[in-house]
XYZ file of C-alpha atoms in Angstrom:
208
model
C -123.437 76.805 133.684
C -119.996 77.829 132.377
C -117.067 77.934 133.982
C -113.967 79.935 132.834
C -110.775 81.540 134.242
C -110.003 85.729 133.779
C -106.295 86.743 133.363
C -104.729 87.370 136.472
C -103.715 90.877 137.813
C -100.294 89.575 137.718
C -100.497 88.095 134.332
C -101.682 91.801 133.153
C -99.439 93.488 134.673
C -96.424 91.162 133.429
C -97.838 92.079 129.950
C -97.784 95.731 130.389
C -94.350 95.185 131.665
C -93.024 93.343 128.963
C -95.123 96.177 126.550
C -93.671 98.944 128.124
C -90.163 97.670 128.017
C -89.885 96.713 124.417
C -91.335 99.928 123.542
C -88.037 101.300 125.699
C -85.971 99.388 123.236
C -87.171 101.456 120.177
C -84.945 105.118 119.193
C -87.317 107.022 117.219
C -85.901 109.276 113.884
C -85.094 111.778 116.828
C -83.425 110.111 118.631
C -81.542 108.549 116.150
C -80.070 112.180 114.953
C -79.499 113.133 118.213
C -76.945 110.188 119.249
C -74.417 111.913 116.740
C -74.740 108.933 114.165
C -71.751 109.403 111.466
C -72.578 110.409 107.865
C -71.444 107.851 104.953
C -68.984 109.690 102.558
C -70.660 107.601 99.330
C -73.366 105.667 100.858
C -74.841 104.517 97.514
C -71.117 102.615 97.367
C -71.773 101.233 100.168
C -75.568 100.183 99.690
C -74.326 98.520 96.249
C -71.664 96.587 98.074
C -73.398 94.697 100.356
C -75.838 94.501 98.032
C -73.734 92.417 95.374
C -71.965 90.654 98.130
C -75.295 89.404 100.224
C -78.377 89.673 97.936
C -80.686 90.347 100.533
C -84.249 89.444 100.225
C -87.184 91.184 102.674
C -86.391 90.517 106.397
C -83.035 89.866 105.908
C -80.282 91.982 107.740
C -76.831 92.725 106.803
C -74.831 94.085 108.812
C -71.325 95.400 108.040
C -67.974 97.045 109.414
C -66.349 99.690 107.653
C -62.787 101.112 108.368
C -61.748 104.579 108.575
C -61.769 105.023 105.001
C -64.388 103.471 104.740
C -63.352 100.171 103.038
C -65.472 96.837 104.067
C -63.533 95.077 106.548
C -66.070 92.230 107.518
C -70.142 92.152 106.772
C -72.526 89.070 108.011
C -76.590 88.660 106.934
C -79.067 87.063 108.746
C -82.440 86.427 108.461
C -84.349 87.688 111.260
C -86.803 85.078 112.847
C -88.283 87.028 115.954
C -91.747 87.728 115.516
C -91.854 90.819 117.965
C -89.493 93.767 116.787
C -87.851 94.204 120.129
C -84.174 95.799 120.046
C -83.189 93.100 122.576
C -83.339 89.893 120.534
C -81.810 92.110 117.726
C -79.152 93.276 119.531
C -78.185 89.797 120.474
C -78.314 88.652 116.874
C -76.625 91.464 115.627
C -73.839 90.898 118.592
C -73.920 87.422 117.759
C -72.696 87.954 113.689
C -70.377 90.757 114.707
C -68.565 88.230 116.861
C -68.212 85.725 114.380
C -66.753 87.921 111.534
C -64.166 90.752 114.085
C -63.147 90.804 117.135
C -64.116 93.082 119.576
C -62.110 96.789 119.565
C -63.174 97.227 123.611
C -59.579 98.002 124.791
C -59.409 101.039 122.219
C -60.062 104.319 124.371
C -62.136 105.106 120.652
C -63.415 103.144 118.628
C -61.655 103.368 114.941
C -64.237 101.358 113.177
C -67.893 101.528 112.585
C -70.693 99.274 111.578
C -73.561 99.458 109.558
C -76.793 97.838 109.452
C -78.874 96.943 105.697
C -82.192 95.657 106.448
C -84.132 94.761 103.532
C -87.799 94.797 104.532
C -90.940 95.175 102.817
C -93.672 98.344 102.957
C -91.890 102.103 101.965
C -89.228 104.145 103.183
C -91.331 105.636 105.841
C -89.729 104.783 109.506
C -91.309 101.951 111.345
C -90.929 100.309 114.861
C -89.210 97.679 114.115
C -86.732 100.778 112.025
C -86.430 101.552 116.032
C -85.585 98.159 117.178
C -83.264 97.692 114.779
C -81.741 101.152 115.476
C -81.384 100.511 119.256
C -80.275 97.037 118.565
C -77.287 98.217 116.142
C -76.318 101.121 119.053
C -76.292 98.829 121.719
C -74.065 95.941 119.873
C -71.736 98.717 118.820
C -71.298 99.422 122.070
C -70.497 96.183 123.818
C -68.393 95.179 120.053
C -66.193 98.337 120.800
C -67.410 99.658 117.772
C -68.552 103.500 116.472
C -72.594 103.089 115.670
C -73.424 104.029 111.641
C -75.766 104.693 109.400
C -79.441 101.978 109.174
C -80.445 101.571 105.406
C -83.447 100.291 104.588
C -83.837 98.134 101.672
C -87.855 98.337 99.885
C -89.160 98.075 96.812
C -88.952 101.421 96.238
C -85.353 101.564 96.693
C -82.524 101.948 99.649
C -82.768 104.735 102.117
C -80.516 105.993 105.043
C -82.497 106.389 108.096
C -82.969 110.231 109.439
C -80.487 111.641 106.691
C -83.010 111.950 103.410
C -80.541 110.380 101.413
C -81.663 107.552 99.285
C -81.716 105.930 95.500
C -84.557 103.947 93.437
C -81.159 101.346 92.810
C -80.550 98.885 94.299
C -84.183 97.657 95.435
C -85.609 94.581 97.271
C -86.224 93.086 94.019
C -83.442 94.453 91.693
C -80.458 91.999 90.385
C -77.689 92.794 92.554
C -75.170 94.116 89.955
C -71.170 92.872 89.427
C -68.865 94.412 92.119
C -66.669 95.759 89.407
C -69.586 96.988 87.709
C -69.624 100.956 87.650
C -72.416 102.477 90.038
C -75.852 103.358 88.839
C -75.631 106.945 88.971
C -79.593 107.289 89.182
C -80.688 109.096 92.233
C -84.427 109.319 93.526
C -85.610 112.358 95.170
C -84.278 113.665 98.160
C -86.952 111.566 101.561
C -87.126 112.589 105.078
C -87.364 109.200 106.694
C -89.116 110.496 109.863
C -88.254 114.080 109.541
C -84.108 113.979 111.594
C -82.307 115.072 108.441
C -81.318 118.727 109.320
C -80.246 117.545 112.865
C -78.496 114.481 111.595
C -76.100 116.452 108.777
C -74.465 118.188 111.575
C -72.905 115.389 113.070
C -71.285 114.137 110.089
C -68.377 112.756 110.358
C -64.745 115.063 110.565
């Protein structure tokens, strides 16, 4: 005879719980284009930058803040160490960084400066959960940093890509030599991606 022990009700339902609300904590591509995220003017610049300054390697995030001319004012990488992609834990690590590099802008009626978020990762361009995670992670820290929410990159194999905007280049990649800051830009652009399919709604919010 054998004698074993089946989850409890409460145990499954706890699990559920905990399913249900991670799963809260993820902004799909449409979601994403309708919270009014700002355009990058140059966001190959950009992509290059932190790039050169971080030399990111898969599952590591960068995460920077950018003035209104869009000049790098303070950037931090991490390497994430959650096994779960829920936007909770990365909202807290992303929180975390931003408070160590800027203080918060919370007594500004706007916020005047925005943050980005580079995640190098590996797989394609194509928009994952943990793409949502991170997305409601960066919105949320934004938020509580006193700071306007920007762009998520991705940073593959195949090459960097801006979330829900279809803008993206084969250079720089998860496994290309991060090139000389002063170096001039590679001017070599892949083909226009979708990233989930938000582009057309996301261009209209760009930035005035």
């Amino acid at each position: 005879m054998t004698f074993g022990f089946a989850p409890s009700a409460a145990t499954s339902m706890s699990a559920a719980a905990d399913s249900a609300n991670r799963l809260a904590r993820i902004l799909e591509p449409a979601e994403w284009a309708a919270a009014g995220i700002p355009l990058l003017r140059n966001p190959r610049e950009v992509v290059s930058g932190l790039h050169a300054r971080h030399r990111p390697t898969p599952a590591t995030a960068v995460v920077a803040v950018l003035d209104h001319e869009e000049r790098l004012t303070a950037s931090a990488s991490f390497a994430r160490r959650s096994v779960t992609a829920d936007g909770w834990e990365l909202r807290n690590s992303l929180l975390a960084h931003l408070r160590r590099v800027i203080p918060h802008d919370l007594r500004r009626r706007t916020p005047v400066r925005t943050a980005v978020l580079l995640y190098c990762r590996e797989g394609d361009e194509r928009w994952t959960e943990e793409d949502g995670a991170w997305m409601w992670g960066l919105r949320d820290a934004c938020t509580l940093h006193g700071l306007r929410c920007g762009a998520y990159i991705t940073l593959t194999r195949g090459g960097w890509q801006v979330l829900g905007e279809g803008r993206g280049g084969r250079r720089p990649s998860s496994t290309s030599q991060p090139a000389a800051l002063a170096d001039p830009l590679d001017q070599e652009q892949a083909p226009s991606r979708t990233g989930g399919g938000a582009a057309q709604a996301l261009h209209h919010s760009a930035a005035r």
